[in-house]
mmCIF file of C-alpha atoms in Angstrom:
data_model
loop_
_atom_site.group_PDB
_atom_site.id
_atom_site.type_symbol
_atom_site.label_atom_id
_atom_site.label_comp_id
_atom_site.label_asym_id
_atom_site.label_seq_id
_atom_site.Cartn_x
_atom_site.Cartn_y
_atom_site.Cartn_z
ATOM 1 C CA MET A 3 113.903 45.089 98.251
ATOM 2 C CA ASN A 4 114.936 47.658 100.857
ATOM 3 C CA ILE A 5 113.251 50.360 98.835
ATOM 4 C CA MET A 6 110.038 48.379 98.516
ATOM 5 C CA ARG A 7 110.009 47.565 102.247
ATOM 6 C CA ASN A 8 110.584 51.147 103.379
ATOM 7 C CA LYS A 9 108.294 53.074 100.939
ATOM 8 C CA PRO A 10 104.987 51.930 99.432
ATOM 9 C CA PRO A 11 104.927 52.066 95.613
ATOM 10 C CA GLY A 12 103.779 55.492 94.366
ATOM 11 C CA SER A 13 103.916 57.215 97.726
ATOM 12 C CA ARG A 14 107.002 59.317 97.136
ATOM 13 C CA PRO A 15 105.869 60.827 93.726
ATOM 14 C CA GLY A 16 102.590 61.894 95.300
ATOM 15 C CA ARG A 17 104.316 63.701 98.155
ATOM 16 C CA VAL A 18 106.749 65.302 95.691
ATOM 17 C CA ARG A 19 103.838 66.563 93.571
ATOM 18 C CA LYS A 20 102.033 67.922 96.597
ATOM 19 C CA ALA A 21 105.200 69.607 97.970
ATOM 20 C CA SER A 22 105.880 71.036 94.486
ATOM 21 C CA LEU A 23 102.350 72.457 94.308
ATOM 22 C CA HIS A 24 102.706 74.055 97.722
ATOM 23 C CA ARG A 25 106.000 75.677 96.688
ATOM 24 C CA ARG A 26 104.452 76.995 93.442
ATOM 25 C CA ASN A 27 101.529 78.510 95.380
ATOM 26 C CA LEU A 28 103.856 80.123 97.936
ATOM 27 C CA ARG A 29 106.001 81.579 95.113
ATOM 28 C CA ILE A 30 102.902 83.117 93.492
ATOM 29 C CA ALA A 31 101.762 84.574 96.851
ATOM 30 C CA THR A 32 105.236 86.056 97.419
ATOM 31 C CA PHE A 33 105.560 87.398 93.852
ATOM 32 C CA GLU A 34 102.116 88.993 94.121
ATOM 33 C CA GLY A 35 103.402 90.956 97.118
ATOM 34 C CA VAL A 36 106.006 92.801 94.935
ATOM 35 C CA PRO A 37 103.701 95.047 92.823
ATOM 36 C CA SER A 38 101.337 95.233 95.841
ATOM 37 C CA THR A 39 104.125 96.599 98.026
ATOM 38 C CA ILE A 40 105.282 99.146 95.472
ATOM 39 C CA PHE A 41 101.737 100.302 94.873
ATOM 40 C CA GLN A 42 100.807 100.627 98.518
ATOM 41 C CA VAL A 43 104.031 102.178 99.808
ATOM 42 C CA LEU A 44 103.700 105.101 97.380
ATOM 43 C CA LEU A 45 100.043 105.730 98.349
ATOM 44 C CA GLN A 46 100.156 105.520 102.140
ATOM 45 C CA GLY A 47 102.091 106.822 105.124
ATOM 46 C CA GLN A 48 104.193 109.913 104.421
ATOM 47 C CA PHE A 49 103.127 110.078 100.765
ATOM 48 C CA LEU A 50 99.407 109.946 101.624
ATOM 49 C CA THR A 51 99.887 112.734 104.261
ATOM 50 C CA GLY A 52 101.985 114.764 101.845
ATOM 51 C CA PHE A 53 99.495 114.460 99.016
ATOM 52 C CA LEU A 54 96.610 115.476 101.312
ATOM 53 C CA LEU A 55 98.598 118.530 102.428
ATOM 54 C CA TYR A 56 99.243 119.329 98.746
ATOM 55 C CA LEU A 57 95.483 119.080 98.179
ATOM 56 C CA GLY A 58 94.851 121.479 101.081
ATOM 57 C CA ALA A 59 93.657 119.129 103.817
ATOM 58 C CA SER A 60 93.670 120.145 107.507
ATOM 59 C CA SER A 61 95.022 117.901 110.348
ATOM 60 C CA SER A 62 91.494 116.799 111.220
ATOM 61 C CA GLN A 63 90.757 115.885 107.603
ATOM 62 C CA ILE A 64 94.063 113.971 107.394
ATOM 63 C CA GLY A 65 93.082 112.129 110.633
ATOM 64 C CA PHE A 66 89.710 111.239 109.095
ATOM 65 C CA VAL A 67 91.316 109.857 105.939
ATOM 66 C CA LEU A 68 93.894 107.862 107.888
ATOM 67 C CA ALA A 69 91.067 106.449 110.034
ATOM 68 C CA LEU A 70 88.634 105.700 107.228
ATOM 69 C CA THR A 71 90.403 102.540 106.032
ATOM 70 C CA THR A 72 89.707 100.838 109.339
ATOM 71 C CA LEU A 73 86.134 101.997 109.758
ATOM 72 C CA VAL A 74 84.985 100.134 106.698
ATOM 73 C CA ASN A 75 86.365 96.900 108.219
ATOM 74 C CA ILE A 76 83.022 96.625 109.975
ATOM 75 C CA ALA A 77 81.521 95.509 106.696
ATOM 76 C CA GLN A 78 83.805 92.402 106.794
ATOM 77 C CA ILE A 79 81.236 90.741 109.046
ATOM 78 C CA GLY A 80 78.680 90.728 106.215
ATOM 79 C CA VAL A 81 81.345 89.698 103.684
ATOM 80 C CA ALA A 82 82.427 86.752 105.873
ATOM 81 C CA PHE A 83 78.841 85.439 105.678
ATOM 82 C CA MET A 84 78.445 86.054 101.940
ATOM 83 C CA ILE A 85 81.605 84.223 100.936
ATOM 84 C CA GLN A 86 80.020 81.060 102.312
ATOM 85 C CA LYS A 87 77.624 81.250 99.333
ATOM 86 C CA LEU A 88 80.369 81.739 96.714
ATOM 87 C CA PRO A 89 81.238 78.920 94.326
ATOM 88 C CA SER A 90 84.733 80.398 93.967
ATOM 89 C CA ARG A 91 86.693 82.661 96.295
ATOM 90 C CA LYS A 92 89.344 83.374 93.717
ATOM 91 C CA TRP A 93 87.356 85.382 91.161
ATOM 92 C CA ALA A 94 85.507 87.318 93.851
ATOM 93 C CA MET A 95 88.892 88.170 95.354
ATOM 94 C CA VAL A 96 90.284 89.257 91.993
ATOM 95 C CA THR A 97 87.193 91.442 91.373
ATOM 96 C CA PHE A 98 87.202 93.260 94.695
ATOM 97 C CA ILE A 99 90.976 93.716 94.896
ATOM 98 C CA GLY A 100 90.993 94.951 91.300
ATOM 99 C CA LEU A 101 88.339 97.580 92.141
ATOM 100 C CA HIS A 102 90.360 98.675 95.173
ATOM 101 C CA ARG A 103 93.566 99.087 93.150
ATOM 102 C CA ILE A 104 91.854 100.965 90.327
ATOM 103 C CA LEU A 105 89.873 103.351 92.539
ATOM 104 C CA TRP A 106 92.780 104.095 94.950
ATOM 105 C CA SER A 107 95.061 104.810 91.973
ATOM 106 C CA SER A 108 92.423 107.113 90.568
ATOM 107 C CA THR A 109 92.891 109.579 93.486
ATOM 108 C CA GLY A 110 95.932 110.816 91.560
ATOM 109 C CA LEU A 111 93.570 112.218 88.924
ATOM 110 C CA VAL A 112 91.765 114.477 91.352
ATOM 111 C CA PRO A 113 93.816 117.687 90.595
ATOM 112 C CA PHE A 114 93.119 117.108 86.887
ATOM 113 C CA LEU A 115 89.409 116.394 87.112
ATOM 114 C CA PHE A 116 88.058 118.746 89.849
ATOM 115 C CA PRO A 117 88.246 122.421 90.768
ATOM 116 C CA GLN A 118 90.734 123.082 93.595
ATOM 117 C CA GLU A 119 88.088 123.818 96.179
ATOM 118 C CA TYR A 120 86.781 120.246 95.726
ATOM 119 C CA TRP A 121 90.098 118.408 95.759
ATOM 120 C CA VAL A 122 89.951 117.127 99.315
ATOM 121 C CA ILE A 123 86.232 116.134 99.111
ATOM 122 C CA ALA A 124 86.793 114.310 95.785
ATOM 123 C CA PHE A 125 89.828 112.462 97.201
ATOM 124 C CA ILE A 126 87.874 111.344 100.256
ATOM 125 C CA GLY A 127 85.012 110.083 98.043
ATOM 126 C CA LEU A 128 87.281 107.943 95.822
ATOM 127 C CA TYR A 129 89.288 106.781 98.758
ATOM 128 C CA THR A 130 86.166 105.711 100.661
ATOM 129 C CA ILE A 131 84.765 103.658 97.753
ATOM 130 C CA ALA A 132 88.212 102.075 97.214
ATOM 131 C CA PHE A 133 88.447 100.848 100.713
ATOM 132 C CA MET A 134 84.870 99.582 100.753
ATOM 133 C CA ALA A 135 85.938 97.274 97.946
ATOM 134 C CA ASN A 136 89.101 96.454 99.818
ATOM 135 C CA THR A 137 86.977 95.295 102.814
ATOM 136 C CA ALA A 138 85.675 92.413 100.819
ATOM 137 C CA GLY A 139 89.018 91.763 99.125
ATOM 138 C CA ALA A 140 90.787 91.593 102.468
ATOM 139 C CA VAL A 141 88.460 88.946 103.864
ATOM 140 C CA LEU A 142 88.759 86.826 100.765
ATOM 141 C CA TRP A 143 92.565 87.179 100.587
ATOM 142 C CA SER A 144 93.040 86.317 104.274
ATOM 143 C CA SER A 145 90.766 83.332 103.828
ATOM 144 C CA VAL A 146 92.618 82.143 100.742
ATOM 145 C CA ILE A 147 96.152 82.699 102.096
ATOM 146 C CA SER A 148 95.350 80.886 105.359
ATOM 147 C CA ASP A 149 94.417 77.835 103.331
ATOM 148 C CA LEU A 150 97.305 78.306 100.893
ATOM 149 C CA VAL A 151 100.085 78.296 103.466
ATOM 150 C CA PRO A 152 100.397 74.966 105.377
ATOM 151 C CA PRO A 153 100.277 75.539 109.157
ATOM 152 C CA ARG A 154 103.663 73.879 109.778
ATOM 153 C CA VAL A 155 105.510 76.487 107.665
ATOM 154 C CA ARG A 156 103.194 79.482 108.335
ATOM 155 C CA GLY A 157 105.378 81.328 110.834
ATOM 156 C CA ARG A 158 108.538 80.853 108.808
ATOM 157 C CA TYR A 159 106.914 81.677 105.450
ATOM 158 C CA PHE A 160 105.282 84.927 106.596
ATOM 159 C CA GLY A 161 108.554 85.918 108.332
ATOM 160 C CA ILE A 162 110.506 85.508 105.093
ATOM 161 C CA ARG A 163 107.771 87.045 102.934
ATOM 162 C CA ASN A 164 107.411 90.056 105.220
ATOM 163 C CA THR A 165 111.208 90.555 105.300
ATOM 164 C CA LEU A 166 111.566 90.509 101.544
ATOM 165 C CA LEU A 167 108.652 92.747 100.902
ATOM 166 C CA ASN A 168 109.595 95.279 103.603
ATOM 167 C CA ALA A 169 113.135 95.423 102.156
ATOM 168 C CA LEU A 170 111.576 96.309 98.814
ATOM 169 C CA GLY A 171 109.276 98.806 100.523
ATOM 170 C CA SER A 172 112.174 100.539 102.126
ATOM 171 C CA LEU A 173 113.847 101.095 98.785
ATOM 172 C CA VAL A 174 110.610 102.333 97.228
ATOM 173 C CA MET A 175 109.938 104.658 100.206
ATOM 174 C CA TYR A 176 113.401 106.209 100.009
ATOM 175 C CA GLY A 177 113.181 106.604 96.192
ATOM 176 C CA GLY A 178 109.756 108.229 96.528
ATOM 177 C CA GLY A 179 111.094 110.686 99.132
ATOM 178 C CA ILE A 180 113.926 111.675 96.788
ATOM 179 C CA VAL A 181 111.509 112.261 93.925
ATOM 180 C CA LEU A 182 109.269 114.533 96.049
ATOM 181 C CA ASP A 183 112.267 116.575 97.235
ATOM 182 C CA ARG A 184 113.655 116.919 93.684
ATOM 183 C CA TYR A 185 110.290 117.657 92.126
ATOM 184 C CA PRO A 186 108.159 119.414 94.840
ATOM 185 C CA GLY A 187 104.397 119.856 94.570
ATOM 186 C CA GLY A 188 102.214 118.415 91.815
ATOM 187 C CA HIS A 189 105.065 117.428 89.483
ATOM 188 C CA GLY A 190 106.554 115.021 92.075
ATOM 189 C CA PHE A 191 103.208 113.460 92.937
ATOM 190 C CA LEU A 192 102.441 112.936 89.250
ATOM 191 C CA ILE A 193 105.670 110.962 88.852
ATOM 192 C CA LEU A 194 104.755 108.771 91.831
ATOM 193 C CA TYR A 195 101.233 108.173 90.551
ATOM 194 C CA ILE A 196 102.570 107.098 87.152
ATOM 195 C CA VAL A 197 104.592 104.367 88.956
ATOM 196 C CA VAL A 198 101.487 103.578 91.016
ATOM 197 C CA TRP A 199 99.281 103.109 87.946
ATOM 198 C CA ILE A 200 101.792 100.705 86.351
ATOM 199 C CA PHE A 201 102.205 98.448 89.465
ATOM 200 C CA SER A 202 98.487 98.497 90.431
ATOM 201 C CA ILE A 203 97.691 96.955 86.998
ATOM 202 C CA ALA A 204 100.579 94.455 87.393
ATOM 203 C CA ASN A 205 99.304 93.474 90.860
ATOM 204 C CA VAL A 206 95.771 92.721 89.547
ATOM 205 C CA ILE A 207 97.270 90.604 86.730
ATOM 206 C CA VAL A 208 99.313 88.482 89.179
ATOM 207 C CA PHE A 209 96.186 87.692 91.171
ATOM 208 C CA PHE A 210 94.871 85.805 88.135
ATOM 209 C CA PHE A 211 97.547 83.186 88.783
ATOM 210 C CA TYR A 212 96.418 82.521 92.384
ATOM 211 C CA PRO A 213 95.063 78.951 92.766
ATOM 212 C CA ASP A 214 91.359 78.487 93.539
ATOM 213 C CA VAL A 215 91.972 76.444 96.684
ATOM 214 C CA PRO A 216 89.174 74.378 98.157
ATOM 215 C CA PHE A 217 87.121 76.177 100.790
ATOM 216 C CA GLU A 218 86.065 74.369 103.997
ATOM 217 C CA LYS A 219 82.829 76.207 104.770
ATOM 218 C CA SER A 220 81.139 76.874 108.084
ATOM 219 C CA GLU A 221 78.707 74.334 109.486
ATOM 220 C CA GLU A 222 76.253 77.121 110.117
ATOM 221 C CA ARG A 223 74.052 78.297 107.226
ATOM 222 C CA GLU A 224 72.278 81.264 108.880
ATOM 223 C CA PHE A 225 73.953 84.607 109.611
ATOM 224 C CA LEU A 226 73.164 84.976 113.345
ATOM 225 C CA PRO A 227 74.402 81.483 114.440
ATOM 226 C CA MET A 228 77.600 82.028 112.388
ATOM 227 C CA PHE A 229 78.088 85.513 113.892
ATOM 228 C CA ARG A 230 77.595 84.200 117.402
ATOM 229 C CA LYS A 231 80.404 81.656 117.128
ATOM 230 C CA PRO A 232 83.273 84.118 117.726
ATOM 231 C CA LEU A 233 81.197 86.232 120.105
ATOM 232 C CA HIS A 234 80.693 83.218 122.387
ATOM 233 C CA ASP A 235 84.389 82.365 122.337
ATOM 234 C CA LYS A 236 85.417 84.087 125.580
ATOM 235 C CA LEU A 237 89.219 83.764 125.147
ATOM 236 C CA PHE A 238 89.060 85.104 121.606
ATOM 237 C CA MET A 239 86.776 88.027 122.577
ATOM 238 C CA LYS A 240 88.802 89.066 125.569
ATOM 239 C CA SER A 241 91.992 89.127 123.532
ATOM 240 C CA THR A 242 90.369 90.950 120.619
ATOM 241 C CA LEU A 243 88.735 93.638 122.774
ATOM 242 C CA PHE A 244 92.022 94.227 124.572
ATOM 243 C CA LEU A 245 93.934 94.562 121.266
ATOM 244 C CA ALA A 246 91.200 96.910 119.997
ATOM 245 C CA ALA A 247 91.728 99.143 123.101
ATOM 246 C CA TRP A 248 95.471 99.091 122.502
ATOM 247 C CA LEU A 249 95.109 100.087 118.844
ATOM 248 C CA LEU A 250 92.852 102.969 119.840
ATOM 249 C CA LEU A 251 95.652 104.389 121.986
ATOM 250 C CA GLN A 252 98.375 103.642 119.476
ATOM 251 C CA ASN A 253 96.489 105.326 116.624
ATOM 252 C CA LEU A 254 95.954 108.548 118.519
ATOM 253 C CA THR A 255 99.459 109.506 117.473
ATOM 254 C CA VAL A 256 101.241 106.971 115.182
ATOM 255 C CA PRO A 257 99.277 107.734 111.955
ATOM 256 C CA LEU A 258 99.887 111.457 112.542
ATOM 257 C CA TYR A 259 103.679 111.179 112.952
ATOM 258 C CA ALA A 260 104.176 112.268 109.342
ATOM 259 C CA TYR A 261 101.932 115.311 109.990
ATOM 260 C CA VAL A 262 104.028 116.282 113.021
ATOM 261 C CA MET A 263 107.299 115.890 111.169
ATOM 262 C CA LEU A 264 106.262 117.610 107.941
ATOM 263 C CA GLU A 265 104.174 120.475 109.401
ATOM 264 C CA LEU A 266 105.602 121.088 112.882
ATOM 265 C CA LEU A 267 109.250 119.968 112.628
ATOM 266 C CA HIS A 268 109.630 120.942 108.912
ATOM 267 C CA ILE A 269 111.473 117.782 107.962
ATOM 268 C CA ASN A 270 111.964 117.187 104.187
ATOM 269 C CA TYR A 271 110.649 114.119 102.384
ATOM 270 C CA GLU A 272 114.071 112.509 101.952
ATOM 271 C CA THR A 273 114.819 112.607 105.701
ATOM 272 C CA LEU A 274 111.323 111.405 106.489
ATOM 273 C CA SER A 275 111.893 108.499 104.066
ATOM 274 C CA LEU A 276 115.114 107.635 105.806
ATOM 275 C CA LEU A 277 113.337 107.554 109.154
ATOM 276 C CA ASN A 278 110.712 105.234 107.810
ATOM 277 C CA VAL A 279 113.351 103.084 106.111
ATOM 278 C CA SER A 280 115.226 102.670 109.370
ATOM 279 C CA GLN A 281 111.926 101.632 110.994
ATOM 280 C CA THR A 282 111.296 99.116 108.217
ATOM 281 C CA ILE A 283 114.775 97.643 108.415
ATOM 282 C CA PHE A 284 114.476 96.925 112.077
ATOM 283 C CA MET A 285 110.971 95.664 111.539
ATOM 284 C CA MET A 286 112.409 93.203 109.004
ATOM 285 C CA GLY A 287 115.096 92.048 111.430
ATOM 286 C CA SER A 288 112.484 91.614 114.108
ATOM 287 C CA PHE A 289 110.388 89.238 111.896
ATOM 288 C CA TYR A 290 113.137 86.654 112.136
ATOM 289 C CA VAL A 291 113.461 87.008 115.898
ATOM 290 C CA TRP A 292 109.721 86.989 116.557
ATOM 291 C CA GLY A 293 109.280 84.051 114.189
ATOM 292 C CA ASN A 294 111.914 81.959 116.090
ATOM 293 C CA LEU A 295 110.349 82.913 119.433
ATOM 294 C CA ASN A 296 106.942 81.896 118.055
ATOM 295 C CA ALA A 297 108.260 78.316 117.710
ATOM 296 C CA LYS A 298 108.689 78.248 121.568
ATOM 297 C CA TYR A 299 106.005 80.573 122.880
ATOM 298 C CA SER A 300 102.305 81.226 122.077
ATOM 299 C CA ASN A 301 101.071 84.071 119.924
ATOM 300 C CA LYS A 302 99.289 85.756 122.818
ATOM 301 C CA ARG A 303 102.342 85.682 125.129
ATOM 302 C CA LEU A 304 104.610 87.174 122.444
ATOM 303 C CA LEU A 305 101.924 89.809 121.711
ATOM 304 C CA LEU A 306 102.213 90.851 125.316
ATOM 305 C CA TRP A 307 105.973 91.215 124.937
ATOM 306 C CA THR A 308 105.539 93.617 122.020
ATOM 307 C CA LEU A 309 103.428 96.114 123.981
ATOM 308 C CA PRO A 310 106.077 97.727 126.205
ATOM 309 C CA ILE A 311 108.311 98.052 123.216
ATOM 310 C CA ILE A 312 105.646 100.005 121.281
ATOM 311 C CA ALA A 313 104.997 102.101 124.354
ATOM 312 C CA ALA A 314 108.713 102.883 124.747
ATOM 313 C CA SER A 315 108.826 104.151 121.149
ATOM 314 C CA SER A 316 106.135 106.701 122.023
ATOM 315 C CA LEU A 317 107.855 107.769 125.162
ATOM 316 C CA LEU A 318 111.149 108.341 123.349
ATOM 317 C CA TRP A 319 109.635 111.351 121.625
ATOM 318 C CA GLY A 320 109.901 113.158 124.925
ATOM 319 C CA LEU A 321 113.706 113.205 124.555
ATOM 320 C CA LEU A 322 113.230 115.881 121.874
ATOM 321 C CA SER A 323 113.408 118.297 124.761
ATOM 322 C CA VAL A 324 117.019 117.469 125.571
ATOM 323 C CA LEU A 325 118.642 115.594 122.670
ATOM 324 C CA PRO A 326 119.207 116.314 118.928
ATOM 325 C CA MET A 327 115.997 115.961 116.886
ATOM 326 C CA LEU A 328 117.165 113.399 114.340
ATOM 327 C CA LEU A 329 118.835 111.188 116.961
ATOM 328 C CA VAL A 330 115.569 110.952 118.894
ATOM 329 C CA LEU A 331 113.430 110.425 115.783
ATOM 330 C CA PHE A 332 115.649 107.630 114.500
ATOM 331 C CA ALA A 333 115.616 105.949 117.905
ATOM 332 C CA ALA A 334 111.801 106.249 118.201
ATOM 333 C CA HIS A 335 111.279 104.822 114.706
ATOM 334 C CA ILE A 336 113.638 101.969 115.223
ATOM 335 C CA VAL A 337 112.089 100.883 118.499
ATOM 336 C CA PHE A 338 108.585 101.198 116.977
ATOM 337 C CA GLY A 339 109.674 99.040 114.048
ATOM 338 C CA VAL A 340 110.810 96.252 116.336
ATOM 339 C CA GLY A 341 107.607 96.387 118.376
ATOM 340 C CA VAL A 342 105.014 96.859 115.672
ATOM 341 C CA GLY A 343 106.665 94.258 113.442
ATOM 342 C CA GLY A 344 106.153 91.659 116.101
ATOM 343 C CA PHE A 345 102.654 92.901 116.942
ATOM 344 C CA ASN A 346 101.375 92.764 113.338
ATOM 345 C CA GLN A 347 102.896 89.369 112.579
ATOM 346 C CA LEU A 348 101.726 87.778 115.818
ATOM 347 C CA ALA A 349 98.251 89.299 115.625
ATOM 348 C CA PHE A 350 97.842 87.798 112.144
ATOM 349 C CA ASN A 351 99.100 84.415 113.288
ATOM 350 C CA PHE A 352 96.757 84.603 116.250
ATOM 351 C CA ILE A 353 93.735 85.105 113.948
ATOM 352 C CA ILE A 354 94.595 82.461 111.368
ATOM 353 C CA GLY A 355 96.232 79.985 113.676
ATOM 354 C CA ASP A 356 94.333 80.138 116.987
ATOM 355 C CA THR A 357 90.810 80.039 115.518
ATOM 356 C CA PRO A 358 88.625 77.188 114.137
ATOM 357 C CA LYS A 359 89.273 76.628 110.473
ATOM 358 C CA LYS A 360 85.679 76.314 109.369
ATOM 359 C CA GLU A 361 84.619 79.465 111.183
ATOM 360 C CA ARG A 362 87.823 81.463 110.411
ATOM 361 C CA PRO A 363 86.310 84.014 108.005
ATOM 362 C CA MET A 364 83.816 85.151 110.633
ATOM 363 C CA TYR A 365 86.475 85.161 113.336
ATOM 364 C CA MET A 366 88.696 87.302 111.045
ATOM 365 C CA ALA A 367 85.774 89.594 110.294
ATOM 366 C CA VAL A 368 84.852 90.138 113.961
ATOM 367 C CA TYR A 369 88.498 90.851 114.805
ATOM 368 C CA ALA A 370 88.818 93.258 111.850
ATOM 369 C CA ALA A 371 85.553 95.003 112.739
ATOM 370 C CA LEU A 372 86.391 95.582 116.429
ATOM 371 C CA THR A 373 90.025 96.563 115.871
ATOM 372 C CA GLY A 374 88.971 98.577 112.777
ATOM 373 C CA LEU A 375 86.404 100.559 114.778
ATOM 374 C CA SER A 376 88.960 101.434 117.436
ATOM 375 C CA SER A 377 91.622 102.218 114.839
ATOM 376 C CA PHE A 378 89.113 104.520 113.107
ATOM 377 C CA PHE A 379 88.442 106.594 116.195
ATOM 378 C CA GLY A 380 92.199 106.726 117.113
ATOM 379 C CA PRO A 381 93.479 109.000 114.330
ATOM 380 C CA LEU A 382 90.156 110.824 114.145
ATOM 381 C CA ILE A 383 90.380 111.824 117.794
ATOM 382 C CA GLY A 384 94.112 112.449 117.432
ATOM 383 C CA GLY A 385 93.568 114.793 114.497
ATOM 384 C CA GLU A 386 90.952 116.729 116.483
ATOM 385 C CA ILE A 387 93.247 116.972 119.483
ATOM 386 C CA TYR A 388 96.010 118.432 117.322
ATOM 387 C CA GLU A 389 93.504 121.042 116.098
ATOM 388 C CA TRP A 390 92.437 121.781 119.667
ATOM 389 C CA ILE A 391 96.010 122.304 121.042
ATOM 390 C CA LYS A 392 97.234 124.459 118.154
ATOM 391 C CA ALA A 393 97.398 127.455 120.442
ATOM 392 C CA TRP A 394 99.264 125.530 123.178
ATOM 393 C CA PRO A 395 103.035 125.608 123.615
ATOM 394 C CA HIS A 396 104.903 124.115 120.639
ATOM 395 C CA TRP A 397 106.250 121.150 122.655
ATOM 396 C CA THR A 398 102.771 119.897 123.504
ATOM 397 C CA GLN A 399 102.126 119.430 119.786
ATOM 398 C CA VAL A 400 105.518 117.956 118.882
ATOM 399 C CA PHE A 401 105.974 115.406 121.681
ATOM 400 C CA GLY A 402 103.420 116.094 124.472
ATOM 401 C CA MET A 403 100.793 113.818 122.876
ATOM 402 C CA GLN A 404 103.233 110.982 122.465
ATOM 403 C CA LEU A 405 104.264 111.176 126.123
ATOM 404 C CA VAL A 406 100.672 111.024 127.379
ATOM 405 C CA VAL A 407 99.846 108.124 125.002
ATOM 406 C CA GLY A 408 103.032 106.217 125.952
ATOM 407 C CA ILE A 409 102.156 106.390 129.708
ATOM 408 C CA LEU A 410 98.611 105.236 129.002
ATOM 409 C CA MET A 411 99.963 102.283 126.946
ATOM 410 C CA ILE A 412 102.239 101.204 129.814
ATOM 411 C CA LEU A 413 99.312 101.306 132.262
ATOM 412 C CA LEU A 414 97.063 99.304 129.879
ATOM 413 C CA ALA A 415 99.709 96.634 129.308
ATOM 414 C CA VAL A 416 100.486 96.268 133.020
ATOM 415 C CA LEU A 417 96.945 96.398 134.351
ATOM 416 C CA LEU A 418 95.102 94.394 131.703
ATOM 417 C CA GLY A 419 97.542 92.953 129.184
ATOM 418 C CA ARG A 420 99.216 90.647 131.680
ATOM 419 C CA ARG A 421 95.853 89.056 132.711
ATOM 420 C CA ILE A 422 94.337 88.797 129.173
ATOM 421 C CA LEU A 423 97.329 87.877 126.961
ATOM 422 C CA LYS A 424 98.404 84.838 128.896
ATOM 423 C CA ASP A 425 98.579 81.126 128.126
ATOM 424 C CA GLU A 426 95.428 79.336 129.153
#
């Protein structure tokens, strides 16, 4: 009788089934991240820069490639409108993500398919098409995952998922660095690309197991009214424009760190991998801290707190003038890991948690377009500046840029950040 009085018949099994379904979906989303992490770690960052240098790219060409992935985000605005017409998000997501994985992996075939004088151009062509496909895939995945993860566990889930996948990424990054040091040149990159081809296929296969979750569509049916929704949201636009300005500054130097260390400081791949692993380890630790703080404070307030940490990591490069090189580089990478780990996690939570559910794809697209545009010009301008200052004293190329950018970051955070990223 007590049982009947406390619980209606049939209520508990329903909740158990629902909870079990949520857990299954979250496990699939986590497991999908494993081949995705391996695939992406070996194709970006230091390995991307190293492969471009092997192909014969200049610093300005490297800057262009690093910036390209964010420029194509502008197309997400059109994709956000088109997905409202789709009967199923899942199969469109599988199609575009599959195209991205296949085309990006195909860049490893460039030395085998083209004359050497066309290597860089061929790489840029394949890379561009791959990330055009990824533009659609990213909107679809963000839309699906925001519906897949219940709001009450979102902060904790992404904190745990990011920690696990970054731990895996650290091991892969270190292993990849060892391979390139043991087998320099084309032989080493061929080994990495073989691993990439295996896990890119595995990643696409896992996406077939994603659930086709129901899609709560926008109330608007025309493009312009739907596009105006985020543009007329003053709080959202102020925050987004500020974050876009911040990313413009940050990307003047951060994407080119690997270029500075490989070309100007002559650091080997294994050491570079250790630096990036240390950054990732502290980024992982910060996920837990930022996640707990997020239970007490808003996304925007915590985003503000990450800014001086990121600026400090840039300023630390100036200590290369007085302290041992590796000590300074490890310190700068560790501090950056703590700051950017919080920034990325909180910015994502801000977009999927502080925006209207029905209009979320367009909000995501507008955010991605504006921050993508600024992130495109960041490394592009940075690469050109490095070309421009080649004849300047060596220190201006090694840490002078970082000092200037760090000071500008502090000024931006103090003068504008405190007013814009505040609780309303």
